[in-house]
C-alpha positions as semicolon CSV with decimal commas, in nm:
position;residue;x (nm);y (nm);z (nm)
1;M;-1,301;-2,026;0,239
2;L;-1,375;-1,828;0,549
3;T;-1,736;-1,766;0,648
4;S;-1,845;-1,405;0,704
5;V;-1,835;-1,463;1,081
6;D;-1,484;-1,615;1,059
7;R;-1,367;-1,314;0,854
8;L;-1,515;-1,073;1,108
9;L;-1,355;-1,252;1,404
10;F;-1,021;-1,285;1,226
11;V;-0,994;-0,927;1,097
12;R;-1,118;-0,791;1,433
13;R;-0,784;-0,909;1,585
14;V;-0,566;-0,730;1,326
15;P;-0,424;-0,417;1,496
16;I;-0,521;-0,162;1,228
17;F;-0,883;-0,280;1,233
18;K;-0,941;-0,381;1,596
19;E;-1,111;-0,057;1,707
20;L;-1,360;-0,043;1,419
21;R;-1,729;-0,118;1,454
22;D;-1,842;-0,468;1,357
23;D;-2,072;-0,340;1,082
24;F;-1,780;-0,165;0,916
25;I;-1,553;-0,469;0,946
26;V;-1,827;-0,688;0,792
27;R;-1,848;-0,448;0,495
28;L;-1,469;-0,430;0,461
29;T;-1,414;-0,805;0,485
30;S;-1,686;-0,871;0,230
31;V;-1,474;-0,700;-0,039
32;M;-1,140;-0,856;0,058
33;N;-1,002;-1,121;-0,176
34;E;-0,902;-1,464;-0,044
35;L;-0,572;-1,590;-0,186
36;S;-0,372;-1,912;-0,145
37;F;-0,008;-1,962;-0,239
38;P;0,226;-2,262;-0,210
39;A;0,553;-2,266;-0,016
40;N;0,840;-2,062;-0,164
41;Y;0,604;-1,848;-0,372
42;T;0,709;-1,486;-0,435
43;I;0,404;-1,271;-0,361
44;F;0,577;-0,954;-0,473
45;R;0,928;-0,834;-0,548
46;Q;1,117;-0,529;-0,434
47;G;1,070;-0,248;-0,687
48;E;0,735;-0,369;-0,819
49;E;0,429;-0,147;-0,807
50;G;0,216;-0,236;-0,508
51;R;-0,150;-0,168;-0,449
52;S;-0,245;-0,428;-0,185
53;L;-0,184;-0,520;0,175
54;Y;-0,208;-0,880;0,287
55;I;-0,333;-1,033;0,611
56;V;-0,197;-1,380;0,686
57;V;-0,482;-1,622;0,760
58;S;-0,251;-1,924;0,778
59;G;0,115;-1,994;0,713
60;R;0,425;-1,776;0,734
61;V;0,585;-1,522;0,502
62;K;0,932;-1,374;0,498
63;V;0,980;-1,010;0,402
64;H;1,327;-0,966;0,261
65;I;1,568;-0,765;0,051
66;G;1,772;-1,013;-0,147
67;N;1,890;-1,278;0,100
68;K;1,852;-1,052;0,405
69;Q;1,534;-1,133;0,596
70;L;1,370;-0,823;0,746
71;A;1,070;-0,986;0,909
72;E;0,871;-1,304;0,940
73;V;0,495;-1,252;0,925
74;E;0,259;-1,511;1,069
75;Q;-0,111;-1,566;1,123
76;G;-0,306;-1,253;1,214
77;K;-0,032;-1,015;1,102
78;Y;-0,019;-0,805;0,788
79;F;0,240;-0,685;0,538
80;G;0,259;-0,478;0,221
81;E;0,088;-0,177;0,377
82;M;0,350;0,083;0,279
83;A;0,280;0,057;-0,094
84;V;-0,094;0,089;-0,032
85;F;-0,047;0,426;0,134
86;D;0,235;0,591;-0,055
87;T;0,199;0,432;-0,402
88;Q;0,577;0,394;-0,425
89;P;0,740;0,074;-0,552
90;R;0,766;-0,212;-0,303
91;S;1,058;-0,157;-0,064
92;A;1,114;-0,530;-0,012
93;S;1,009;-0,870;-0,143
94;A;0,766;-1,113;0,023
95;T;0,795;-1,491;-0,014
96;T;0,591;-1,769;0,149
97;L;0,783;-2,000;0,382
98;E;0,505;-2,260;0,374
99;P;0,163;-2,292;0,208
100;C;-0,031;-1,977;0,299
101;E;-0,378;-1,826;0,287
102;F;-0,437;-1,452;0,288
103;L;-0,698;-1,184;0,285
104;E;-0,599;-0,913;0,039
105;L;-0,714;-0,553;0,072
106;T;-0,648;-0,338;-0,233
107;Q;-0,573;0,033;-0,227
108;E;-0,905;0,108;-0,396
109;Q;-1,099;-0,098;-0,140
110;L;-0,913;0,070;0,146
111;Y;-0,965;0,424;0,013
112;D;-1,335;0,358;-0,041
113;A;-1,355;0,230;0,317
114;I;-1,173;0,538;0,454
115;E;-1,411;0,765;0,264
116;E;-1,705;0,586;0,422
117;T;-1,551;0,554;0,772
118;P;-1,265;0,802;0,835
119;E;-1,186;0,640;1,174
120;I;-0,998;0,368;0,991
121;A;-0,739;0,626;0,885
122;V;-0,682;0,719;1,249
123;N;-0,633;0,351;1,342
124;I;-0,388;0,305;1,057
125;I;-0,190;0,616;1,152
126;R;-0,181;0,499;1,515
127;E;-0,055;0,153;1,417
128;L;0,208;0,285;1,174
129;S;0,330;0,533;1,437
130;R;0,362;0,244;1,684
131;L;0,574;0,053;1,431
132;I;0,799;0,355;1,369
133;R;0,848;0,399;1,745
134;K;0,944;0,032;1,777
135;L;1,196;0,067;1,493
136;N;1,340;0,377;1,660
137;D;1,367;0,192;1,991
138;D;1,537;-0,102;1,818
139;L;1,785;0,134;1,648
140;N;1,861;0,307;1,980
141;V;1,929;-0,027;2,150
142;T;2,155;-0,133;1,862
143;S;2,350;0,194;1,870
144;L;2,397;0,171;2,248
145;R;2,555;-0,175;2,208
146;S;2,803;-0,049;1,947
């Protein structure tokens, strides 16, 4: 179990939350669920309904479609955010590569937080835009090599 101070310090480093005030992060982290899963545990499957994002406290997770690995997520990073925002089925599966601990933020918790502090929405938009730009850059580099 993380103490409130540990949660604050940990979540403060997560890109979508790093610009928020400490009092807001304390409130947000107080409602997050702590989860632990063993190695090779499927957290969610492609096509399932998703209503949570996960922040890796310890361990590593692979995000994949079938046998094709899309990403490896490690401590301090997050995954599962797309389903929280668009309420569409999960676009990929997530499986632990080793024993893992997470903080889980549900859609309801996030929406309540955005209602209370709209700046979080701006941070999330900024971070998701950064990820889209990186994907575009990666695609451009790949197409130039072809």
